[in-house]
C-alpha cells in the first residue's frame, strides 16, 4: 500500500513539473511571437523605461519634498524608494541562488530574444521593482488616477519582458509577487525607519 501511494505521489510530482514547464514555455512562445510593429516598439519602450521610472519616481518625490520642506512627501519617498530597493535585493538574491537559465538559451528553437541579459532568469527583477513601485504608490495614494496607470505600467513591464524573450511567465509572476510583498511588508518596516529618520 505504501509503495502504491509513493508511486502515485511520484507520478503526480513528475507530471505537474512537466505540465508546469510546458505551460511556461508554451505561454512564453505565444507572447514572444506577438510581432507587429506597434507591439514590438511598445514593449521595447516599456521594458527600457523600468530602471528610469523606478529610480526617478522616488528620487523626484524626495527632491520635491526637500525643496518644499514637506515632511510627509519625504516619508512617502523613503517608503517608495525602500520598497523598490527591497524588491531589487530579494530578486537578485534569488536569481543567483536559483540560477535559472534564460529561455532563449534553454529553448533557442522556440524563443527569439530581442535583448540579452547577463543575469539568471528567475525571478524577473524588472517586474519585481515595477510592482514594488506600483504597489507602494497605490498604498500611499489610493486614488484611481494613481492605481490605474501604475497597474497598467507594471503589468506592461511584465508582458514586455516575455515579449522580448528574456523571461518565462513564472519568472514574471514570481517577480510581481515579490514586488507586491515587499511593498506591503515595507509598510511595517517604515514605521521603524521613520522613527530613526524623522524622530517619529
Coordinates of N, CA and C in Angstrom, one line a residue, residues 28-135:
X28 N 5.2 31.5 -23.1 CA 6.2 32.4 -23.5 C 6.4 32.4 -25.0
X29 N 6.3 31.2 -25.6 CA 6.4 31.2 -27.1 C 5.3 32.0 -27.8
X30 N 4.1 31.9 -27.2 CA 3.0 32.6 -27.8 C 3.2 34.2 -27.7
X31 N 3.6 34.6 -26.4 CA 3.8 36.0 -26.2 C 5.0 36.6 -27.0
X32 N 6.0 35.8 -27.0 CA 7.2 36.2 -27.8 C 6.9 36.3 -29.3
X33 N 5.9 35.6 -29.8 CA 5.5 35.6 -31.2 C 4.7 36.8 -31.6
X34 N 4.2 37.6 -30.6 CA 3.5 38.8 -31.0 C 4.4 39.8 -31.7
X35 N 4.3 40.0 -33.0 CA 5.3 40.6 -33.7 C 4.9 41.6 -34.7
X36 N 3.9 42.5 -34.3 CA 3.7 43.6 -35.2 C 4.5 44.8 -34.7
X37 N 4.6 45.8 -35.5 CA 5.5 47.0 -35.3 C 5.1 47.7 -34.0
X38 N 3.8 47.9 -33.8 CA 3.3 48.7 -32.6 C 3.7 47.9 -31.3
X39 N 3.3 46.6 -31.3 CA 3.6 45.8 -30.1 C 5.1 45.7 -29.8
X40 N 5.9 45.5 -30.8 CA 7.3 45.4 -30.6 C 7.9 46.7 -30.0
X41 N 7.5 47.8 -30.6 CA 8.0 49.1 -30.2 C 7.5 49.5 -28.8
X42 N 6.3 49.2 -28.5 CA 5.7 49.5 -27.2 C 6.4 48.7 -26.1
X43 N 6.6 47.4 -26.4 CA 7.2 46.5 -25.4 C 8.7 46.9 -25.2
X44 N 9.4 47.3 -26.2 CA 10.8 47.7 -26.1 C 10.9 49.0 -25.3
X45 N 9.9 49.9 -25.6 CA 9.9 51.2 -24.8 C 9.6 50.9 -23.3
X46 N 8.6 50.1 -23.0 CA 8.2 49.9 -21.7 C 9.3 49.2 -20.9
X47 N 9.9 48.2 -21.5 CA 11.0 47.4 -20.9 C 12.2 48.3 -20.5
X48 N 12.5 49.2 -21.5 CA 13.7 50.1 -21.2 C 13.3 51.2 -20.2
X49 N 12.0 51.5 -20.1 CA 11.6 52.6 -19.1 C 11.8 52.2 -17.7
X50 N 11.7 50.9 -17.4 CA 11.7 50.4 -16.0 C 12.7 51.0 -15.1
X51 N 14.0 51.0 -15.4 CA 15.0 51.5 -14.4 C 14.9 53.0 -14.2
X52 N 14.5 53.7 -15.2 CA 14.4 55.2 -15.1 C 13.2 55.5 -14.2
X53 N 12.1 54.8 -14.4 CA 10.9 55.1 -13.6 C 11.0 54.7 -12.2
X54 N 11.5 53.5 -11.9 CA 11.6 53.0 -10.5 C 12.6 53.8 -9.7
X55 N 13.6 54.4 -10.3 CA 14.6 55.3 -9.6 C 14.1 56.7 -9.6
X56 N 13.6 57.1 -10.8 CA 13.2 58.5 -11.0 C 12.0 59.0 -10.1
X57 N 11.0 58.1 -9.9 CA 9.8 58.5 -9.1 C 10.2 58.8 -7.7
X58 N 10.8 57.8 -6.9 CA 11.1 58.2 -5.5 C 12.1 59.3 -5.4
X59 N 13.1 59.4 -6.3 CA 14.1 60.5 -6.2 C 13.4 61.8 -6.4
X60 N 12.5 61.9 -7.4 CA 11.7 63.1 -7.7 C 10.9 63.5 -6.5
X61 N 10.2 62.5 -5.9 CA 9.4 62.8 -4.7 C 10.3 63.3 -3.6
X62 N 11.4 62.8 -3.4 CA 12.3 63.2 -2.3 C 12.8 64.6 -2.6
X63 N 13.2 64.9 -3.8 CA 13.7 66.3 -4.1 C 12.6 67.3 -4.0
X64 N 11.4 67.0 -4.4 CA 10.3 68.0 -4.3 C 9.9 68.1 -2.8
X65 N 9.9 67.0 -2.0 CA 9.6 67.1 -0.6 C 10.7 67.9 0.1
X66 N 11.9 67.7 -0.2 CA 13.0 68.5 0.4 C 12.9 70.0 0.0
X67 N 12.7 70.3 -1.2 CA 12.6 71.7 -1.7 C 11.4 72.4 -1.0
X68 N 10.3 71.7 -0.8 CA 9.1 72.3 -0.2 C 9.0 72.1 1.3
X69 N 10.1 71.5 1.8 CA 10.1 71.1 3.3 C 8.8 70.4 3.7
X70 N 8.4 69.5 2.8 CA 7.2 68.7 3.0 C 7.6 67.3 3.6
X71 N 7.5 67.2 4.9 CA 7.9 66.0 5.6 C 7.2 64.8 5.2
X72 N 5.9 64.9 5.0 CA 5.0 63.8 4.6 C 5.5 63.2 3.3
X73 N 5.8 64.1 2.3 CA 6.2 63.7 1.0 C 7.6 63.0 1.1
X74 N 8.4 63.5 2.0 CA 9.7 62.9 2.2 C 9.6 61.5 2.7
X75 N 8.7 61.3 3.7 CA 8.4 60.0 4.3 C 7.9 59.1 3.2
X76 N 7.0 59.6 2.3 CA 6.4 58.7 1.2 C 7.6 58.3 0.3
X77 N 8.5 59.3 0.0 CA 9.6 59.0 -0.9 C 10.5 57.9 -0.4
X78 N 10.7 58.0 1.0 CA 11.5 56.9 1.6 C 10.8 55.6 1.5
X79 N 9.5 55.6 1.8 CA 8.8 54.3 1.7 C 8.8 53.7 0.3
X80 N 8.5 54.5 -0.7 CA 8.5 54.0 -2.1 C 9.9 53.6 -2.5
X81 N 10.9 54.4 -2.2 CA 12.3 54.0 -2.6 C 12.8 52.7 -1.9
X82 N 12.5 52.6 -0.6 CA 12.9 51.4 0.1 C 12.1 50.1 -0.3
X83 N 10.9 50.3 -0.8 CA 10.1 49.2 -1.3 C 10.8 48.7 -2.6
X84 N 11.2 49.6 -3.5 CA 11.8 49.2 -4.7 C 13.2 48.6 -4.4
X85 N 13.9 49.2 -3.5 CA 15.3 48.6 -3.2 C 15.1 47.3 -2.6
X86 N 14.2 47.1 -1.7 CA 14.0 45.7 -1.1 C 13.6 44.7 -2.1
X87 N 12.8 45.0 -3.1 CA 12.4 44.1 -4.1 C 13.6 43.7 -5.0
X88 N 14.5 44.7 -5.2 CA 15.7 44.5 -6.0 C 16.6 43.6 -5.3
X89 N 16.8 43.8 -4.1 CA 17.8 42.9 -3.3 C 17.2 41.5 -3.2
X90 N 16.0 41.3 -2.9 CA 15.4 40.0 -2.8 C 15.5 39.2 -4.1
X91 N 15.1 40.0 -5.2 CA 15.1 39.3 -6.5 C 16.5 38.9 -6.9
X92 N 17.5 39.8 -6.8 CA 18.8 39.4 -7.2 C 19.4 38.3 -6.3
X93 N 19.1 38.3 -5.0 CA 19.5 37.1 -4.2 C 18.9 35.8 -4.7
X94 N 17.6 35.8 -5.1 CA 17.0 34.6 -5.6 C 17.6 34.2 -6.9
X95 N 17.9 35.2 -7.8 CA 18.4 35.0 -9.1 C 19.6 34.1 -9.0
X96 N 20.6 34.5 -8.2 CA 21.9 33.8 -8.2 C 21.8 32.6 -7.3
X97 N 20.8 32.5 -6.4 CA 20.6 31.3 -5.6 C 20.1 30.2 -6.5
X98 N 19.1 30.5 -7.3 CA 18.4 29.5 -8.2 C 19.1 29.3 -9.5
X99 N 19.6 30.4 -10.1 CA 20.5 30.3 -11.3 C 19.8 29.6 -12.5
X100 N 18.6 30.1 -12.8 CA 17.8 29.5 -13.9 C 18.3 30.1 -15.2
X101 N 18.4 29.2 -16.2 CA 18.9 29.6 -17.5 C 17.9 30.5 -18.2
X102 N 18.3 31.4 -19.0 CA 17.4 32.3 -19.7 C 16.7 31.4 -20.8
X103 N 15.4 31.8 -21.1 CA 14.6 30.9 -22.0 C 15.2 30.9 -23.4
X104 N 15.9 31.9 -23.9 CA 16.5 31.9 -25.2 C 17.7 31.0 -25.3
X105 N 18.3 30.8 -24.1 CA 19.4 29.8 -24.1 C 18.9 28.4 -23.9
X106 N 17.9 28.2 -23.1 CA 17.3 26.8 -22.9 C 16.5 26.3 -24.1
X107 N 15.8 27.2 -24.8 CA 14.9 26.9 -25.9 C 15.2 27.8 -27.1
X108 N 16.4 27.7 -27.7 CA 16.7 28.6 -28.8 C 15.9 28.4 -30.0
X109 N 15.3 27.2 -30.2 CA 14.4 26.9 -31.3 C 13.0 27.5 -31.1
X110 N 12.6 27.9 -29.9 CA 11.3 28.3 -29.6 C 11.2 29.8 -29.2
X111 N 12.3 30.4 -28.7 CA 12.3 31.7 -28.2 C 13.3 32.6 -28.9
X112 N 12.8 33.7 -29.5 CA 13.7 34.6 -30.2 C 13.9 35.8 -29.3
X113 N 15.2 36.0 -28.8 CA 15.5 37.2 -27.9 C 15.6 38.5 -28.7
X114 N 14.9 39.5 -28.2 CA 15.1 40.9 -28.7 C 16.0 41.7 -27.9
X115 N 16.5 41.1 -26.8 CA 17.5 41.7 -26.0 C 18.2 40.6 -25.2
X116 N 19.4 40.8 -24.7 CA 20.1 39.8 -24.0 C 20.5 40.3 -22.6
X117 N 20.4 39.4 -21.6 CA 20.7 39.7 -20.2 C 21.9 38.9 -19.7
X118 N 22.6 39.4 -18.8 CA 23.8 38.7 -18.3 C 23.4 37.9 -17.0
X119 N 22.3 38.3 -16.3 CA 22.0 37.7 -15.1 C 21.1 36.5 -15.3
X120 N 20.9 35.6 -14.3 CA 20.0 34.5 -14.4 C 18.5 34.9 -14.6
X121 N 17.7 34.0 -15.0 CA 16.3 34.3 -15.4 C 15.3 34.5 -14.3
X122 N 15.4 33.7 -13.2 CA 14.3 33.6 -12.2 C 14.7 34.3 -10.9
X123 N 13.9 35.2 -10.4 CA 12.7 35.8 -11.0 C 13.0 37.1 -11.8
X124 N 12.0 37.7 -12.3 CA 12.2 38.9 -13.2 C 12.4 40.2 -12.3
X125 N 13.6 40.8 -12.3 CA 13.9 41.9 -11.5 C 13.1 43.2 -12.0
X126 N 13.0 43.3 -13.4 CA 12.2 44.4 -13.9 C 10.8 44.4 -13.4
X127 N 10.2 43.2 -13.3 CA 8.8 43.1 -12.9 C 8.7 43.3 -11.4
X128 N 9.6 42.8 -10.6 CA 9.5 42.9 -9.2 C 9.6 44.4 -8.7
X129 N 10.6 45.1 -9.3 CA 10.7 46.5 -9.0 C 9.6 47.4 -9.5
X130 N 9.1 47.0 -10.7 CA 7.9 47.7 -11.2 C 6.7 47.5 -10.3
X131 N 6.4 46.3 -9.9 CA 5.3 46.1 -9.0 C 5.5 46.6 -7.6
X132 N 6.7 46.7 -7.1 CA 7.0 47.3 -5.8 C 6.7 48.8 -5.9
X133 N 7.1 49.4 -7.0 CA 6.8 50.9 -7.2 C 5.3 51.1 -7.3
X134 N 4.6 50.3 -8.2 CA 3.2 50.5 -8.4 C 2.4 50.3 -7.1
X135 N 2.7 49.2 -6.4 CA 2.0 48.8 -5.1 C 2.2 49.9 -4.1

